Amino acid sequence: MAAKGKKKSKKIVQQTVEESSSEEEEVDLETMERMLNDEGSSEEDASEDEELDQDDESSEENDDESEEEEDEEVMEEEEDSAGVVEDDEDEEIPMGGEEKCNIDLKNLLAFNTHQVNHRALYKKSSVTDESTEIFVDGMKIANEDHLLQKASEGCTQLLAGLWKLETERTDAGPRAILPSYYQTVTPRELPPPAPKAETRWEKFAKERGIAPKEKRSRKVWDEATGEWAYRTGYQKASSENDPMSWPIMEVRKNQDPFEDPWERARDAKKARVDKNTMNRMKNAESSGEIARGTTRRLMKAKLKERKAGREGGALDMKNFSNTPAGVPVDISEKQRGKELTKLALLATQRSTASMGKFDKMREGEPERRKAMSGLKKRKFESATAKEGVKNEAKSSLKVLENVMTGGGRKKELAIRRGDHARGETGHDFDFDDGLSSSRFRKKKGRAGIGKMKKVTKKTAKMAR
Amino acid sequence: MRPLTEEETKVLFQKLAEYIGRSIEKLINRSDERHCFRLAAKDRVYYVSESVMKASTTVARDNLLSFGTCLGKFTKSGKFRLHITALDYLAQYAQYKVWVKPSAEMSFLYGNNVLKSGLARITESTPQYAGVVVYSMSDIPLGFGVAGQSTDACKDLEPTGNVVLHQADIGEYLRGMEDDIF
């Protein structure tokens, strides 16, 4: 079962390694092949897959790739013709002056460590007319054909190496058993995970020599339903020990008989769970996985939230009344203050279709205030209007004039003092802040309510 | 970006008038190009020329960080607060001026009030609580503030008494008290 488990495309690597004597190479290969032959059928799966690749793949490789995508390494008879089978290990003479490659069968890699033939690899500016590339002096152009040839050589040798492996018969054809070891050792991508820190319990158990508990089964037999059910969690098996399933509970000594015992049981359970969580987090804290103080903060917040929820719930229950509607309820407790009474009156005064305009005044009813007094409707002012800035300047000057002639702070203070009020109290009338174009003035007394009269020169004189 | 409402204009002018009085008119009617006040970035007031203002209308509201000169901003309670960026115009038309001694310059530029001991010159007839612009002895505007005492009262003030209550100074550009003075 040494089938290759990874779906990685195989790469034939042609390394341009500087120099290496051919003798050494042969020795290497020989030892390697010897090792190849006495491979055991270990069950190791390919776990590492760093491969270097530089060059393009031949069509043969593509064939190979598609096969590897299945989990098995199936070798078909067709490839036999393409690949060169070298039966004799000792006299491995590559065909047609091939360069011999180092083969890593576990990784399905072939390394060509021979010196690169520069003359063959780089063309001499023999540019074909069909080429659309632009060439510059001194630019080197790799000979694609040469590269392809080298790649196919490596591939051929790799396939030949595969054929030398032990095979087993399957219904899809012969299957090679890959060696258990890697010829090329690739480093792991990430550093190994840090060793797990000891928890407080583990440390304690070690000191006392307490053996770890046996693992409990996840499921237990539920006698009530006659089925296997989970020990904990959703749809867990009902247990006699679970107080929540008891229909009746004994009130022990020193216990409040009016307290809800199930609530107490629930609380106790929650406290136990919390304690466990806290311990777990504290362990994580001491091992440096989470920041110090997180546990305390979190547990405190949790308790606070729970308490707030309880209080809120209790409040809801208190406010919840199951008195039927229509039954007179004594509301004497709830008294409106002066402010709220005023506001309620204000709202009531305007709560007719005419906004209180045609309502009769009741005895002792205070003056009605205009609903939207003091609010001016804003007109849209375009920022880009043709005459916009000019008009704006005009109105700005107007405002400036107003500000400079005491319409500013002094007047504001005067308004606040009620100097400009024309009624008996400071709130009786709208103020004339001098900004509005309005020349209306309210009449004094009840006649002024909701009615406006234009002030003419004559009436103004009369008013004085 | 929008023009100021009447109420906003009033508040702005009231504040500016404390410093430059009637010269606000010169800001509105300029000989070179028409300028206007614009409210942008929610509460900032910018004093900007018409051409720049029109060009800036092409920038989306959220993307428009600044244009023209930021005069200040409206506070949440509706008052107007002048920023140090407005100093150019305040210094140009200032009604009441205070010159500080070179020894007191640094203190003012670090955000402190101007004390009597640091006072070199002051405009005659400065009323109490008037807006004043603070200059160095070489007539470089350093910032502005509020006159703590009238000119007459300043004369018989002890050396540690506050003459100018600090509002803004050019040190703010470096100190970065507010990130958003522009």
XYZ file of C-alpha atoms in Angstrom:
646
model
C 0.000 0.000 0.000
C 2.710 2.401 -0.778
C 0.521 4.144 -3.206
C 1.170 7.748 -3.535
C -1.397 9.694 -1.647
C -0.684 13.158 -2.805
C -2.122 14.754 -5.822
C 0.859 16.795 -6.595
C 2.046 17.163 -10.067
C 5.304 15.582 -10.594
C 8.139 17.734 -11.595
C 11.233 16.722 -13.355
C 13.883 18.947 -12.104
C 16.910 19.815 -14.009
C 19.339 21.334 -11.675
C 22.247 23.217 -12.923
C 24.588 22.060 -10.289
C 28.117 23.165 -10.780
C 30.333 20.184 -10.926
C 30.113 16.650 -9.801
C 32.319 13.824 -10.883
C 30.581 11.146 -12.816
C 32.193 8.456 -10.744
C 30.711 9.700 -7.566
C 27.428 9.939 -9.231
C 27.471 6.383 -10.295
C 28.267 5.291 -6.812
C 25.413 7.317 -5.545
C 23.076 5.853 -8.016
C 24.175 2.382 -7.272
C 23.607 2.730 -3.590
C 20.358 4.350 -4.269
C 19.217 1.619 -6.535
C 20.248 -0.946 -4.030
C 18.122 0.807 -1.520
C 15.360 1.021 -3.994
C 15.313 -2.665 -4.375
C 15.112 -3.649 -0.769
C 12.279 -1.346 0.041
C 9.598 -2.568 2.328
C 5.972 -2.024 1.778
C 5.550 0.442 4.558
C 2.323 2.284 5.001
C 3.826 5.683 5.252
C 2.012 8.265 3.405
C 3.688 11.011 1.607
C 3.511 13.879 3.956
C 5.931 16.348 2.683
C 5.748 17.875 -0.635
C 8.198 20.602 -1.175
C 9.623 20.287 -4.584
C 11.712 22.538 -6.596
C 10.813 22.997 -10.140
C 12.171 25.119 -12.809
C 11.462 23.733 -16.159
C 8.610 22.766 -18.314
C 7.199 19.359 -18.458
C 7.098 17.102 -21.378
C 3.999 15.583 -22.777
C 4.913 12.366 -21.110
C 4.844 14.015 -17.775
C 1.427 15.264 -18.470
C 0.370 11.714 -19.016
C 1.920 10.888 -15.739
C 0.203 13.673 -13.917
C -3.206 12.544 -14.852
C -2.434 9.159 -13.495
C -1.159 10.450 -10.259
C -4.294 12.302 -9.658
C -5.797 8.974 -8.917
C -4.535 7.587 -5.732
C -2.757 4.771 -7.383
C 0.289 4.732 -9.399
C -0.860 2.708 -12.317
C 1.566 1.889 -14.941
C 0.220 1.017 -18.266
C 1.681 -0.908 -21.024
C 1.691 2.036 -23.384
C 4.241 3.780 -21.320
C 6.426 0.846 -21.682
C 7.159 1.891 -25.177
C 7.752 5.475 -24.225
C 9.850 4.858 -21.183
C 13.070 3.048 -21.368
C 13.283 0.092 -19.135
C 16.657 -0.627 -17.830
C 16.766 -4.036 -16.443
C 20.358 -4.173 -15.542
C 21.163 -2.072 -12.565
C 24.865 -2.390 -12.796
C 25.273 -1.289 -16.326
C 22.766 1.492 -16.479
C 23.623 3.122 -19.728
C 21.168 5.785 -20.668
C 19.890 5.617 -24.169
C 21.368 7.790 -26.868
C 23.849 9.676 -24.739
C 21.324 10.550 -22.071
C 22.585 12.086 -18.902
C 21.902 9.982 -15.918
C 19.616 11.497 -13.316
C 19.390 11.084 -9.576
C 16.018 9.643 -8.912
C 13.902 10.126 -5.837
C 11.126 7.641 -6.260
C 9.164 8.458 -3.136
C 8.820 12.033 -4.287
C 8.699 10.997 -7.937
C 11.575 13.291 -8.694
C 14.480 13.049 -11.060
C 17.452 15.363 -10.697
C 19.814 15.987 -13.538
C 22.990 17.111 -11.858
C 25.067 17.290 -14.989
C 26.727 20.378 -16.217
C 24.457 22.395 -18.428
C 25.492 22.480 -22.020
C 25.387 26.171 -22.600
C 25.912 25.923 -26.285
C 22.954 23.662 -26.690
C 20.792 25.544 -24.256
C 21.133 29.023 -25.657
C 20.388 29.822 -29.215
C 22.491 32.218 -31.165
C 19.958 34.838 -32.050
C 18.456 32.574 -34.643
C 15.107 34.186 -34.415
C 12.349 32.804 -36.467
C 10.164 35.193 -38.331
C 6.989 33.979 -36.706
C 8.225 34.892 -33.287
C 6.600 37.953 -31.842
C 9.229 38.502 -29.209
C 11.530 41.427 -29.382
C 15.155 40.624 -28.931
C 17.802 42.842 -27.540
C 21.511 42.504 -27.986
C 23.103 40.231 -25.440
C 19.795 38.659 -24.538
C 19.977 34.902 -24.155
C 17.252 32.759 -25.528
C 16.754 29.349 -24.049
C 16.348 26.574 -26.515
C 12.965 25.135 -25.761
C 13.650 21.976 -27.688
C 16.732 21.304 -25.636
C 14.871 21.823 -22.401
C 12.083 19.566 -23.562
C 14.568 16.911 -24.462
C 16.235 17.084 -21.073
C 12.888 16.922 -19.354
C 11.807 13.912 -21.267
C 15.108 12.229 -20.501
C 14.536 12.696 -16.813
C 10.998 11.511 -17.093
C 12.025 8.438 -18.999
C 14.544 7.537 -16.352
C 12.026 8.081 -13.607
C 9.544 5.796 -15.287
C 12.238 3.236 -15.765
C 13.016 3.508 -12.073
C 9.386 2.957 -11.251
C 9.277 -0.172 -13.326
C 12.122 -1.589 -11.313
C 10.079 -1.358 -8.152
C 8.100 -4.218 -6.797
C 4.667 -4.253 -8.330
C 1.406 -5.817 -7.440
C -1.353 -6.813 -9.718
C -4.551 -4.871 -9.579
C -7.565 -4.826 -11.818
C -6.381 -1.516 -13.232
C -2.992 -2.906 -14.126
C 0.289 -3.282 -12.311
C 0.834 -0.992 -9.343
C 4.249 -0.050 -8.092
C 4.972 -0.006 -4.395
C 6.890 3.167 -3.662
C 9.857 3.095 -1.318
C 9.224 4.079 2.295
C 11.953 6.686 2.510
C 12.622 9.994 0.860
C 15.742 10.472 -1.129
C 15.475 14.211 -0.842
C 14.819 15.479 2.599
C 12.782 18.657 2.470
C 12.430 20.890 5.485
C 9.027 21.468 6.999
C 7.210 24.637 6.091
C 6.424 25.863 9.578
C 8.226 25.424 12.867
C 6.925 22.528 14.948
C 4.183 23.439 17.373
C 5.326 24.348 20.850
C 5.009 21.576 23.420
C 1.808 21.793 25.400
C 2.172 23.365 28.809
C 1.214 21.277 31.789
C -2.081 22.163 33.359
C -2.328 22.558 37.097
C -4.107 19.250 37.418
C -1.575 17.420 35.290
C 1.198 18.801 37.434
C -0.589 17.823 40.614
C -1.404 14.346 39.306
C 2.199 13.805 38.384
C 3.370 14.792 41.846
C 0.933 12.479 43.524
C 1.303 9.759 40.978
C -2.346 9.789 40.011
C -2.947 7.873 36.833
C -5.023 9.575 34.178
C -8.679 8.642 34.140
C -9.906 6.079 31.737
C -11.804 7.574 28.886
C -15.532 7.485 29.422
C -17.758 6.373 26.635
C -19.468 9.186 24.820
C -22.785 7.435 24.852
C -24.679 5.863 27.700
C -27.710 3.657 27.832
C -30.865 5.602 28.450
C -33.240 3.345 30.302
C -36.172 5.672 29.950
C -36.152 5.592 26.190
C -34.312 2.331 25.751
C -31.734 3.881 23.482
C -28.127 4.908 23.514
C -27.891 8.632 24.044
C -25.121 11.109 24.564
C -23.832 11.491 28.089
C -23.903 15.282 27.915
C -25.254 18.023 25.740
C -28.228 18.119 23.448
C -30.663 15.214 23.824
C -28.538 13.663 26.487
C -29.622 10.558 28.282
C -31.919 11.248 31.193
C -30.320 10.437 34.471
C -31.649 9.781 37.926
C -28.919 11.943 39.337
C -30.065 14.985 37.479
C -32.092 17.098 39.892
C -33.768 18.839 37.005
C -35.638 15.627 36.240
C -36.932 15.190 39.761
C -40.589 16.039 40.164
C -40.185 16.744 43.869
C -37.304 17.825 46.018
C -36.624 17.610 49.685
C -36.016 20.803 51.589
C -32.982 20.208 53.714
C -32.212 21.766 57.025
C -31.123 25.384 56.917
C -32.618 25.761 53.474
C -35.141 28.383 52.639
C -38.387 26.484 51.999
C -39.679 29.225 49.717
C -36.701 29.190 47.423
C -37.002 27.410 44.113
C -34.855 24.283 44.585
C -34.572 23.708 40.852
C -33.236 27.167 40.407
C -30.713 26.412 43.085
C -29.731 23.233 41.241
C -29.393 25.138 38.014
C -27.225 27.733 39.708
C -25.031 25.070 41.227
C -24.564 23.462 37.826
C -23.722 26.802 36.248
C -21.227 27.516 39.004
C -19.540 24.183 38.372
C -19.318 24.848 34.660
C -17.969 28.331 35.328
C -15.356 26.970 37.643
C -14.226 24.531 35.014
C -14.051 27.267 32.390
C -12.131 29.477 34.737
C -9.597 26.748 35.488
C -9.155 26.028 31.815
C -8.616 29.678 31.033
C -6.200 30.110 33.890
C -4.163 27.229 32.556
C -4.142 28.899 29.164
C -3.099 32.110 30.868
C -0.165 30.563 32.639
C 0.979 28.861 29.462
C 0.915 32.204 27.717
C -1.815 31.386 25.212
C -4.008 34.222 26.367
C -3.164 37.518 28.019
C -2.915 37.700 31.786
C -6.016 38.942 33.515
C -8.325 37.784 30.744
C -9.924 35.155 32.910
C -10.737 37.456 35.743
C -12.124 40.099 33.446
C -14.207 37.652 31.491
C -15.647 35.836 34.467
C -16.464 39.117 36.148
C -18.259 40.344 33.052
C -20.135 37.074 32.806
C -21.331 37.253 36.374
C -22.327 40.867 35.963
C -24.295 40.127 32.844
C -26.051 37.221 34.454
C -26.957 39.301 37.459
C -28.244 42.133 35.287
C -30.319 39.700 33.267
C -31.817 38.265 36.418
C -32.653 41.656 37.782
C -34.206 42.682 34.495
C -36.244 39.524 34.407
C -37.405 40.080 37.955
C -38.433 43.591 37.026
C -40.426 42.279 34.095
C -42.200 39.889 36.379
C -42.950 42.692 38.796
C -44.364 44.941 36.113
C -46.305 42.130 34.570
C -49.819 42.352 35.745
C -52.512 39.846 35.024
C -55.276 42.184 36.042
C -57.844 42.240 33.260
C -58.176 45.436 31.277
C -60.821 47.840 32.457
C -60.475 47.061 36.119
C -59.819 50.337 37.918
C -56.343 50.524 39.234
C -55.265 52.886 41.924
C -52.639 55.110 40.396
C -52.368 57.499 43.248
C -48.824 56.337 43.779
C -47.794 57.617 40.408
C -47.854 61.352 40.576
C -46.654 63.563 37.835
C -44.257 66.232 38.845
C -44.708 69.889 37.946
C -42.636 69.620 34.786
C -44.406 66.561 33.476
C -47.785 68.049 34.238
C -46.828 71.118 32.236
C -45.686 69.001 29.329
C -48.849 66.921 29.446
C -50.929 70.079 29.391
C -48.917 71.459 26.496
C -49.547 68.296 24.527
C -53.238 68.296 25.350
C -53.662 71.919 24.350
C -52.531 71.083 20.850
C -54.217 67.762 20.538
C -57.176 68.795 18.441
C -57.472 69.006 14.694
C -56.960 72.764 14.760
C -53.934 72.411 17.023
C -55.986 74.061 19.752
C -56.742 77.174 17.756
C -60.494 77.067 18.183
C -60.672 75.492 21.604
C -62.273 77.377 24.424
C -60.017 78.462 27.177
C -60.750 76.792 30.464
C -60.730 78.694 33.651
C -57.223 78.954 34.999
C -55.713 77.521 31.844
C -52.340 79.065 31.130
C -51.552 80.744 27.847
C -51.172 78.488 24.902
C -47.800 78.485 23.366
C -47.363 78.239 19.677
C -46.328 74.759 18.740
C -43.519 75.561 16.413
C -42.553 78.903 17.830
C -38.974 79.761 17.372
C -38.518 77.396 14.474
C -37.921 78.790 11.086
C -38.254 76.837 7.914
C -34.981 76.626 6.131
C -34.841 77.234 2.468
C -32.488 75.248 0.324
C -29.498 77.268 -0.658
C -27.561 75.942 -3.561
C -23.832 76.058 -3.159
C -23.286 76.552 -6.844
C -26.122 78.848 -7.869
C -25.148 81.498 -10.330
C -25.979 84.332 -8.018
C -25.427 82.179 -4.969
C -22.371 83.714 -3.457
C -23.463 87.214 -4.298
C -26.808 86.775 -2.587
C -25.107 85.057 0.253
C -22.795 87.990 0.709
C -25.818 90.264 0.830
C -27.566 88.258 3.500
C -24.284 87.882 5.374
C -23.920 91.631 5.450
C -27.423 91.889 6.769
C -26.618 89.503 9.559
C -23.404 91.379 10.223
C -25.275 94.629 10.470
C -27.567 92.975 12.928
C -24.749 91.610 14.981
C -22.877 94.885 15.030
C -25.883 96.932 16.072
C -26.413 94.966 19.216
C -28.409 92.175 17.683
C -25.604 90.077 18.880
C -24.666 89.012 22.313
C -26.065 92.016 24.125
C -29.446 91.487 22.617
C -29.302 87.801 23.288
C -28.662 88.493 26.928
C -31.478 91.002 26.918
C -33.797 88.398 25.427
C -32.775 85.965 28.085
C -33.530 88.542 30.712
C -36.932 88.949 29.124
C -36.382 92.601 28.258
C -37.981 92.203 24.889
C -40.971 90.222 25.937
C -44.155 92.071 25.326
C -46.348 90.126 27.673
C -46.668 89.853 31.329
C -44.160 87.077 31.676
C -41.058 86.367 29.733
C -42.720 83.458 27.973
C -45.911 85.073 26.900
C -44.855 86.046 23.425
C -42.466 85.255 20.695
C -39.362 87.294 20.845
C -38.438 89.692 18.177
C -34.853 88.787 17.628
C -34.607 91.155 14.728
C -33.491 88.469 12.343
C -36.759 87.423 10.883
C -38.598 89.307 8.222
C -41.735 88.831 10.228
C -43.336 92.004 11.406
C -46.132 90.315 13.205
C -46.757 90.933 16.805
C -49.064 89.196 19.140
C -51.812 90.884 20.933
C -51.690 90.927 24.623
C -53.848 88.599 26.616
C -56.206 85.925 25.410
C -56.918 87.582 22.128
C -53.361 86.951 21.130
C -53.666 83.223 21.396
C -53.259 81.680 18.014
C -54.056 84.949 16.327
C -51.629 87.207 14.657
C -52.213 90.725 13.592
C -50.051 92.650 11.268
C -48.482 95.615 12.925
C -49.011 98.729 10.915
C -47.749 102.157 11.762
C -51.119 103.028 13.165
C -51.513 99.952 15.341
C -47.963 100.255 16.516
C -48.723 103.760 17.714
C -51.806 102.542 19.436
C -49.934 99.749 21.121
C -47.562 102.270 22.619
C -20.793 71.266 2.082
C -23.467 73.898 2.423
C -23.835 77.608 3.075
C -24.370 78.599 6.675
C -27.874 79.165 7.880
C -28.823 82.531 9.209
C -28.502 81.354 12.774
C -25.082 79.846 12.133
C -23.904 82.965 10.356
C -24.993 84.993 13.321
C -23.097 82.830 15.771
C -20.010 82.891 13.578
C -20.093 86.657 13.152
C -20.632 87.221 16.826
C -17.465 85.320 17.522
C -15.478 86.947 14.730
C -16.715 90.374 15.745
C -15.075 89.940 19.119
C -11.734 89.900 17.365
C -12.064 91.942 14.208
C -15.251 93.911 14.721
C -16.649 95.462 11.616
C -13.845 94.185 9.461
C -15.901 91.070 8.824
C -17.272 93.166 6.012
C -13.848 93.095 4.426
C -13.924 89.339 4.509
C -17.266 89.258 2.748
C -16.606 91.952 0.163
C -13.132 91.394 -1.060
C -11.560 93.256 -3.885
C -9.862 90.258 -5.455
C -12.408 87.478 -5.501
C -15.696 86.787 -3.844
C -15.295 84.656 -0.770
C -17.879 82.796 1.206
C -18.344 80.763 4.354
C -19.113 77.105 3.951
C -20.014 74.423 6.424
C -18.383 71.088 5.658
C -17.282 67.970 7.497
C -20.399 68.204 9.653
C -19.432 71.197 11.795
C -16.404 72.922 10.280
C -16.667 76.380 8.832
C -14.408 77.155 5.922
C -13.685 80.544 4.451
C -13.164 79.882 0.817
C -13.000 81.667 -2.500
C -15.815 81.133 -4.943
C -13.680 79.351 -7.515
C -12.273 76.895 -5.005
C -15.704 76.352 -3.559
C -17.136 75.564 -6.962
C -14.282 73.211 -7.745
C -14.760 71.431 -4.461
C -18.371 70.625 -5.247
C -17.028 67.863 -7.439
C -15.656 66.080 -4.394
C -18.009 63.817 -2.524
C -18.979 64.968 0.935
C -17.221 62.097 2.677
C -14.053 62.590 0.690
C -13.799 66.335 1.161
C -11.388 66.717 4.027
C -10.613 70.376 3.799
C -10.764 73.351 1.450
C -10.078 77.016 1.796
C -9.258 78.132 5.307
C -10.822 76.451 8.288
C -12.057 79.151 10.626
C -13.237 76.806 13.327
C -16.068 74.568 14.239
C -19.463 74.565 15.831
C -19.527 72.806 19.131
C -22.259 70.363 20.009
C -23.991 73.044 22.028
C -24.099 75.307 18.992
C -21.350 77.727 19.949
C -18.540 78.541 17.592
C -14.921 77.808 18.391
C -12.184 79.502 16.425
C -9.238 77.404 15.362
C -5.685 78.602 15.088
C -6.009 78.309 11.311
C -8.166 81.429 11.430
C -5.249 83.444 12.764
C -4.305 84.767 9.328
C -7.534 86.712 9.027
C -7.780 87.639 12.685
C -4.251 89.080 12.669
C -4.962 90.990 9.504
C -7.937 92.888 10.896
C -7.385 92.617 14.638
C -8.927 95.382 16.701
C -7.126 94.701 19.916
C -3.567 93.539 19.964
C -1.152 92.410 22.585
C 2.597 92.187 22.115
C 4.500 89.800 24.344
C 8.108 89.943 25.439
C 10.483 87.441 23.846
C 10.871 85.741 27.236
C 7.126 85.087 27.447
C 6.725 83.936 23.856
C 7.549 80.310 24.524
C 5.224 80.114 27.476
C 2.351 81.365 25.356
C 3.234 78.997 22.530
C 2.959 76.096 24.939
C -0.635 76.981 25.653
C -0.311 79.178 28.723
C -1.972 82.496 29.412
C -0.024 85.704 28.956
C 0.948 87.108 32.339
C 1.454 90.723 33.199
C 5.192 90.067 33.447
C 5.260 88.926 29.806
C 3.246 91.836 28.496
C 5.192 94.311 26.391
C 2.497 96.409 24.746
C -1.265 96.395 24.539
C -3.772 98.295 22.455
C -5.149 101.261 24.276
C -8.755 100.970 25.455
C -8.999 97.233 25.236
C -12.110 96.288 27.156
C -12.205 93.292 29.454
C -13.012 89.986 27.759
C -12.409 91.392 24.288
C -10.808 89.121 21.754
C -7.150 89.995 21.303
C -4.511 88.774 18.907
C -1.117 88.088 20.430
C 2.006 89.195 18.564
C 5.662 88.739 19.196
C 7.841 91.859 19.419
C 8.739 91.400 15.757
C 5.032 91.599 14.893
C 4.597 87.922 14.151
C 1.117 86.805 15.151
C 1.455 84.013 17.712
C -2.145 83.293 18.503
C -5.201 84.806 20.031
C -7.041 84.920 23.286
C -9.368 86.902 25.468
C -8.291 89.975 27.382
C -8.351 89.076 31.030
C -8.369 92.711 32.085
C -9.042 95.989 30.415
C -6.019 98.095 29.491
C -6.460 100.342 32.481
C -6.809 97.471 34.880
C -3.698 95.899 33.395
C -1.580 98.795 34.525
C -2.012 98.130 38.193
C -2.022 94.359 38.008
C 0.492 92.216 39.853
C 3.115 90.546 37.624
C 1.477 87.129 37.892
C -1.961 88.317 36.821
C -3.409 87.050 33.555
C -3.563 89.642 30.847
C -4.596 87.399 28.001
C -6.485 84.173 28.501
C -5.188 81.713 25.988
C -7.485 80.485 23.236
C -5.226 79.249 20.473
C -1.589 79.586 19.477
C 0.569 78.561 16.585
C 2.282 75.971 18.770
C -0.802 73.848 18.221
C 0.437 73.031 14.756
C 3.329 71.194 16.368
C 1.722 70.035 19.560
C -1.195 68.479 17.708
C -3.598 69.022 20.582
C -6.422 68.480 18.188
C -5.788 66.308 15.185
C -8.453 68.042 13.209
C -7.789 71.734 13.374
C -7.812 71.963 9.611
